Short mmCIF file of C-alpha atoms in Angstrom, two decimals:
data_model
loop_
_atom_site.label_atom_id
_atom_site.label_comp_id
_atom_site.label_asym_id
_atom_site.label_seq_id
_atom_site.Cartn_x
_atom_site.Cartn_y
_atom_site.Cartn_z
CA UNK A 173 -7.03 32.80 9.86
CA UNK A 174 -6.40 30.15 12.07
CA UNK A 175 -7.82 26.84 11.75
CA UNK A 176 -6.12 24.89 14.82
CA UNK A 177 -3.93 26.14 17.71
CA UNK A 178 -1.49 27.36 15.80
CA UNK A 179 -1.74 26.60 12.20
CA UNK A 180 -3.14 28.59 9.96
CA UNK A 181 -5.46 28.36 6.80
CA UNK A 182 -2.23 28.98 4.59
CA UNK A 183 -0.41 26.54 6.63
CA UNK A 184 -2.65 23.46 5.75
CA UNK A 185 -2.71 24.31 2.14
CA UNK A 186 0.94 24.12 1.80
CA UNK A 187 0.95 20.97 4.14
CA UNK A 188 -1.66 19.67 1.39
CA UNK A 189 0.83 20.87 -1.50
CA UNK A 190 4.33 18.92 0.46
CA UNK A 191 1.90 15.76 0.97
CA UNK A 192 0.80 15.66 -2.53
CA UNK A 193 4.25 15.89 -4.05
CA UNK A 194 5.54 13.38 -1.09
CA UNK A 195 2.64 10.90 -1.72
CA UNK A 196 3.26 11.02 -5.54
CA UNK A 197 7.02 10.43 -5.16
CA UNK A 198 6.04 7.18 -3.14
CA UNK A 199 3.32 6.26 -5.51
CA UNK A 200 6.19 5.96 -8.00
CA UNK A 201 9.78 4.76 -6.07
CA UNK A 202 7.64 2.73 -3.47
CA UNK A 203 9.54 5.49 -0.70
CA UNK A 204 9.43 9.18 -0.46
CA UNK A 205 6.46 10.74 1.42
CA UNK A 206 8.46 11.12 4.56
CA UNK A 207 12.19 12.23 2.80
CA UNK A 208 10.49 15.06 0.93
CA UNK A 209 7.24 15.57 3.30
CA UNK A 210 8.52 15.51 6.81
CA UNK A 211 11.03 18.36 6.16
CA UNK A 212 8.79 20.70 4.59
CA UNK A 213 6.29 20.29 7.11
CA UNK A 214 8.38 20.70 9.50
CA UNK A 215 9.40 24.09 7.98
CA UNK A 216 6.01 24.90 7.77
CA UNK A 217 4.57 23.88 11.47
CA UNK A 218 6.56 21.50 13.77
CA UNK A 219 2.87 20.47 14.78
CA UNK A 220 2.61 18.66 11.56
CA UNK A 221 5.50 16.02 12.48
CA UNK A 222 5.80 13.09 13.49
CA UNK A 223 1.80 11.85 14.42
CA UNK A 224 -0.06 13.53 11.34
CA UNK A 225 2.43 12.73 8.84
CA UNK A 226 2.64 9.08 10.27
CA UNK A 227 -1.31 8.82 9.79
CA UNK A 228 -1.20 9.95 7.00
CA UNK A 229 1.84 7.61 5.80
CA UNK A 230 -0.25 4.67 7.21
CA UNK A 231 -3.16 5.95 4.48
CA UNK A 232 -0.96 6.12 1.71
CA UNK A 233 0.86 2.36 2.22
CA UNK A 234 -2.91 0.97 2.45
CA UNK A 235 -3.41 2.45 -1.17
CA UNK A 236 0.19 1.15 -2.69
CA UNK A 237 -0.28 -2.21 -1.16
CA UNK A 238 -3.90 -3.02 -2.71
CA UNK A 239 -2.24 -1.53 -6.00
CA UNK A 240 0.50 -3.68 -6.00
CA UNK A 241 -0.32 -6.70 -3.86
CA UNK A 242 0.57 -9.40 -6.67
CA UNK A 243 3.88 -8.57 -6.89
CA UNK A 244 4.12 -8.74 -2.74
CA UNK A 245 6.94 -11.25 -0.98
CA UNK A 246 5.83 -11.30 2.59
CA UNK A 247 8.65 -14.13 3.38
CA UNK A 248 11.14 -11.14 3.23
CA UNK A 249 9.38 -8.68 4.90
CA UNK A 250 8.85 -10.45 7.96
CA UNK A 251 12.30 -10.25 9.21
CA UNK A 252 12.10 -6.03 8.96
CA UNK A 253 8.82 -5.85 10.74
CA UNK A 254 10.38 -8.01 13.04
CA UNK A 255 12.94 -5.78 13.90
CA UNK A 256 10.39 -3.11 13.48
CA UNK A 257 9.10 -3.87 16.41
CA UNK A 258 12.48 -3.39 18.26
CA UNK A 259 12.48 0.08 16.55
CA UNK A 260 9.20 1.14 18.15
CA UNK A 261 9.92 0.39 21.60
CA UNK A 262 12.94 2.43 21.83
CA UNK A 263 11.45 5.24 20.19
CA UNK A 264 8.77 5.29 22.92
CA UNK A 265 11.58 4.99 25.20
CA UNK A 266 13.11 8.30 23.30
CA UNK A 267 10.03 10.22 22.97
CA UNK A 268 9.01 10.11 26.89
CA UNK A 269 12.38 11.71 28.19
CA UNK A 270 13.23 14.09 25.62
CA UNK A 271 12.03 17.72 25.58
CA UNK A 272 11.07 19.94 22.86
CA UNK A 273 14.18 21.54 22.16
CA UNK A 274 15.94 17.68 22.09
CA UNK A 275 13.13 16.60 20.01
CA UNK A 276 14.55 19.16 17.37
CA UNK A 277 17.93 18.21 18.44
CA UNK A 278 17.27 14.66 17.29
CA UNK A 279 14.70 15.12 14.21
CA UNK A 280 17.78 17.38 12.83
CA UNK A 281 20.17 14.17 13.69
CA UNK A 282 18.11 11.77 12.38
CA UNK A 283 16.89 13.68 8.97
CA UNK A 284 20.75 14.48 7.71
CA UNK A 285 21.24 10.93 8.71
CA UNK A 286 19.11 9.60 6.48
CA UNK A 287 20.36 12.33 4.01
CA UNK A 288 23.85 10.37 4.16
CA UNK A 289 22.36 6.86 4.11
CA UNK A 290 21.00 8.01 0.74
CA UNK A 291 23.96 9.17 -0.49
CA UNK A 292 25.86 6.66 1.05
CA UNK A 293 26.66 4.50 -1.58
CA UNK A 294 26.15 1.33 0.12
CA UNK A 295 24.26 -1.55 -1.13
CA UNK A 296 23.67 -4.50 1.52
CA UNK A 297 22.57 -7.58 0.83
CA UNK A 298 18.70 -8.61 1.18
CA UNK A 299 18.57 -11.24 3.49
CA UNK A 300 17.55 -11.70 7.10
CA UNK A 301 20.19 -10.13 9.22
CA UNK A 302 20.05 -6.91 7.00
CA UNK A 303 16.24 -6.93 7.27
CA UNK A 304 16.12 -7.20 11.13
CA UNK A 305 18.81 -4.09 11.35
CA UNK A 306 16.92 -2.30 8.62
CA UNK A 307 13.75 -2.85 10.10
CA UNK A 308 14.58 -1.41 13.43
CA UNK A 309 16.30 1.59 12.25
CA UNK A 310 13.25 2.58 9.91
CA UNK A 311 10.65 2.30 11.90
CA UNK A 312 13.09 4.41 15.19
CA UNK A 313 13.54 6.73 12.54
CA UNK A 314 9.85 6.71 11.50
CA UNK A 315 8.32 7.17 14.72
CA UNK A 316 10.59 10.20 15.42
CA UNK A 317 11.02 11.93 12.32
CA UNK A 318 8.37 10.22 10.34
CA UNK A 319 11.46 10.09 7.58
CA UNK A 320 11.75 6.30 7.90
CA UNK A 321 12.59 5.26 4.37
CA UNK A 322 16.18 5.37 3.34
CA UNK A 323 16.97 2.43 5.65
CA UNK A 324 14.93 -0.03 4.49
CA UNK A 325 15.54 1.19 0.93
CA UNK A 326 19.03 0.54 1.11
CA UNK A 327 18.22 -3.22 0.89
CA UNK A 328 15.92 -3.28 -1.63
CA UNK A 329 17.74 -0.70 -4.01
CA UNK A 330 19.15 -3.45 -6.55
CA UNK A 331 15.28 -4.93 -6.70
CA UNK A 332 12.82 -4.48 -9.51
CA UNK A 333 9.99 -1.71 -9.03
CA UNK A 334 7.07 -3.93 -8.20
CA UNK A 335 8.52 -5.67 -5.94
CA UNK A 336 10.13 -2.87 -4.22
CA UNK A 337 6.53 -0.92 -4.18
CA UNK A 338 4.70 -4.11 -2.96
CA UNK A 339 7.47 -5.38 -0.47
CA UNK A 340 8.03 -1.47 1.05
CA UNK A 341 4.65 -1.18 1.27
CA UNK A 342 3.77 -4.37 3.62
CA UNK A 343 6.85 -3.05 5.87
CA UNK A 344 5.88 0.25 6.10
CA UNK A 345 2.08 -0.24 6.98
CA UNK A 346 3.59 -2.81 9.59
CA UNK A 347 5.92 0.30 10.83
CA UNK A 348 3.31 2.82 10.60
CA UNK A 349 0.90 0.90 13.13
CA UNK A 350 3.96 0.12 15.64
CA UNK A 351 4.85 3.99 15.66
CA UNK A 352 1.33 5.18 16.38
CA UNK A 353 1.51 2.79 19.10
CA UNK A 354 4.49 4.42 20.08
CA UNK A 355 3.73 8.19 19.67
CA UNK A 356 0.14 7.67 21.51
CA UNK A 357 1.79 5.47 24.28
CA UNK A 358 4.32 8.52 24.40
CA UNK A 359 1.52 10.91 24.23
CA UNK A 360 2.31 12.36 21.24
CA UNK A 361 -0.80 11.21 19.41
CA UNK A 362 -4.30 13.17 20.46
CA UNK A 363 -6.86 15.06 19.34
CA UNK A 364 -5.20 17.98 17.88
CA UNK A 365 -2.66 15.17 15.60
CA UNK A 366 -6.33 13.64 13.98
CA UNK A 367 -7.18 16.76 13.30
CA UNK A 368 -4.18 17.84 11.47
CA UNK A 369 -4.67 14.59 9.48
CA UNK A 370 -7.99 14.96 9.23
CA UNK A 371 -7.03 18.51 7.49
CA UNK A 372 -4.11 17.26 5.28
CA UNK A 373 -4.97 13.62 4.37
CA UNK A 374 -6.85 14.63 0.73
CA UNK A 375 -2.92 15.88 0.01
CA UNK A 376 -2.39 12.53 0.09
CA UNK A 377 -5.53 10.95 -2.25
CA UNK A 378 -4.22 13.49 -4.77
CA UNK A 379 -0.70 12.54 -4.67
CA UNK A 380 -1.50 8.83 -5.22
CA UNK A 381 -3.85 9.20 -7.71
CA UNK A 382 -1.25 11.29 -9.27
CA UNK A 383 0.88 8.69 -8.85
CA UNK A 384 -0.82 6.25 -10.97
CA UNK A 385 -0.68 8.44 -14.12
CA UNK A 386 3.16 8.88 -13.54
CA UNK A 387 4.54 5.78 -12.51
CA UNK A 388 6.54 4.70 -16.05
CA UNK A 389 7.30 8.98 -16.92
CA UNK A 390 8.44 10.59 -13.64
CA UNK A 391 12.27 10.89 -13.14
CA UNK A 392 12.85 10.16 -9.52
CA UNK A 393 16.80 9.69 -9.94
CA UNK A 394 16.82 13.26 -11.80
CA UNK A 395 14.38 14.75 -8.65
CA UNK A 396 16.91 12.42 -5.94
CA UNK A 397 18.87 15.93 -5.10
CA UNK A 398 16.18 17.97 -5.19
CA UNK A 399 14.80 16.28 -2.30
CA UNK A 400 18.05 15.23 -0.05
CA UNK A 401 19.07 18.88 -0.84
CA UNK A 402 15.30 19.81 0.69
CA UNK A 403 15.89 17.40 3.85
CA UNK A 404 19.52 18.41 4.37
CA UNK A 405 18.45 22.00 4.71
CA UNK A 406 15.26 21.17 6.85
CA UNK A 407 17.15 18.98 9.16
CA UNK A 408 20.41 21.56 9.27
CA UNK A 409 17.64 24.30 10.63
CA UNK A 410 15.50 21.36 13.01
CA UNK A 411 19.56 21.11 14.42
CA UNK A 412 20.62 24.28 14.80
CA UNK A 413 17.45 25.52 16.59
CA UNK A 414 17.17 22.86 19.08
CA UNK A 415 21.16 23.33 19.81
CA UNK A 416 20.64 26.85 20.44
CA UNK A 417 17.24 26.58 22.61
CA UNK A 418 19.19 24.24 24.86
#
């Protein structure tokens, strides 16, 4: 049965299913809808990515920031929406002279990258210069693959979970509004994207409600390679296809 264009009734249920478990892993690390999400939707319907996951990202940070708002810092976070704003502008830039097959071509770059950043080992400092850098390559990475996390994480690894929930939150509902900017100024944001959200955002309500009643029992370090392994694999196939459609 299909529901719209090309995605079917079976489609959005599963899109529902990756969005819960994506919204609940961010509900408890403070990052995670996009690293396990994006890749499974993508799997599922390329329509899915970037536009209706990034609306439905934007929903989610407006939920974790009221939650944890006491615990918020926005001295630090200014620096990485600064540079988020850097971020957006050349992913417009990307987005209006690539095709479809480049599209995969760089979703498939960009998702194993952030596979390696999060298996990278490195821990930079938080402070202003790391922000800015952060900042830009999250929300580039965002707007493209909707997978904008593991950059910004990197620098707020060593913090406590509040903070890390609160702070990620502010950046990310920062990012989220400078990449729809960018995907509808790229015209990758219509009609047929607000639908899709409109279809998959209660995914999301679950998920964070979820989240709530798992926050001090869910073992994210234990699920960690479950979900790079997930994104490796999703972003190995997003690769390969645009490589061979060129």
């Amino acid at each position: 049965m299909k529901l719209l264009t090309d995605i079917t009734l079976t489609q959005i249920v599963l899109a529902n299913l990756a969005l819960m478990a994506g919204s609940c892993l961010q509900g408890v690390a403070g990052y995670g809808i996009g690293t396990l999400a994006a890749p499974l939707l993508f799997l599922i319907s390329p329509l899915l990515i970037p536009a209706p996951l990034v609306l439905n990202a934007t929903l989610l940070t407006v939920f974790m920031l009221v939650r944890n708002r006491s615990a918020l810092q926005i001295r630090q976070v200014r620096f990485a929406i600064g540079g988020g704003v850097g971020g957006a502008i050349l992913a417009a830039l990307t987005l209006l002279v690539i095709s479809t097959q480049g599209f995969d071509v760089i979703f498939g770059g960009l998702i194993l990258l952030a596979v390696a950043l999060s298996i990278g080992g490195r821990k930079p400092t938080l402070n202003a210069r790391n922000s800015i850098l952060a900042g830009a390559a999250s929300t580039y990475m965002g707007t493209i693959t909707a997978v904008g996390g593991p950059p910004i994480a990197l620098i707020y690894q060593n913090e406590k979970g509040p903070l890390v929930r609160a702070n990620m939150s502010a950046f990310f509902l920062a990012a989220s509004f400078l990449s729809l900017s960018a995907l509808f100024t790229s015209g990758y944001l219509g009609r047929t994207e607000l639908m899709l959200f409109v279809a998959t955002f209660p995914g999301v309500l679950i998920g964070f409600w979820l989240s709530g009643k798992l926050v001090n029992r869910m073992p994210f370090e234990g699920l960690r390679p479950v979900i790079l392994g997930v994104a490796a694999v999703a972003g190995l196939a997003a690769l390969v296809r645009g490589l061979l459609a060129l």
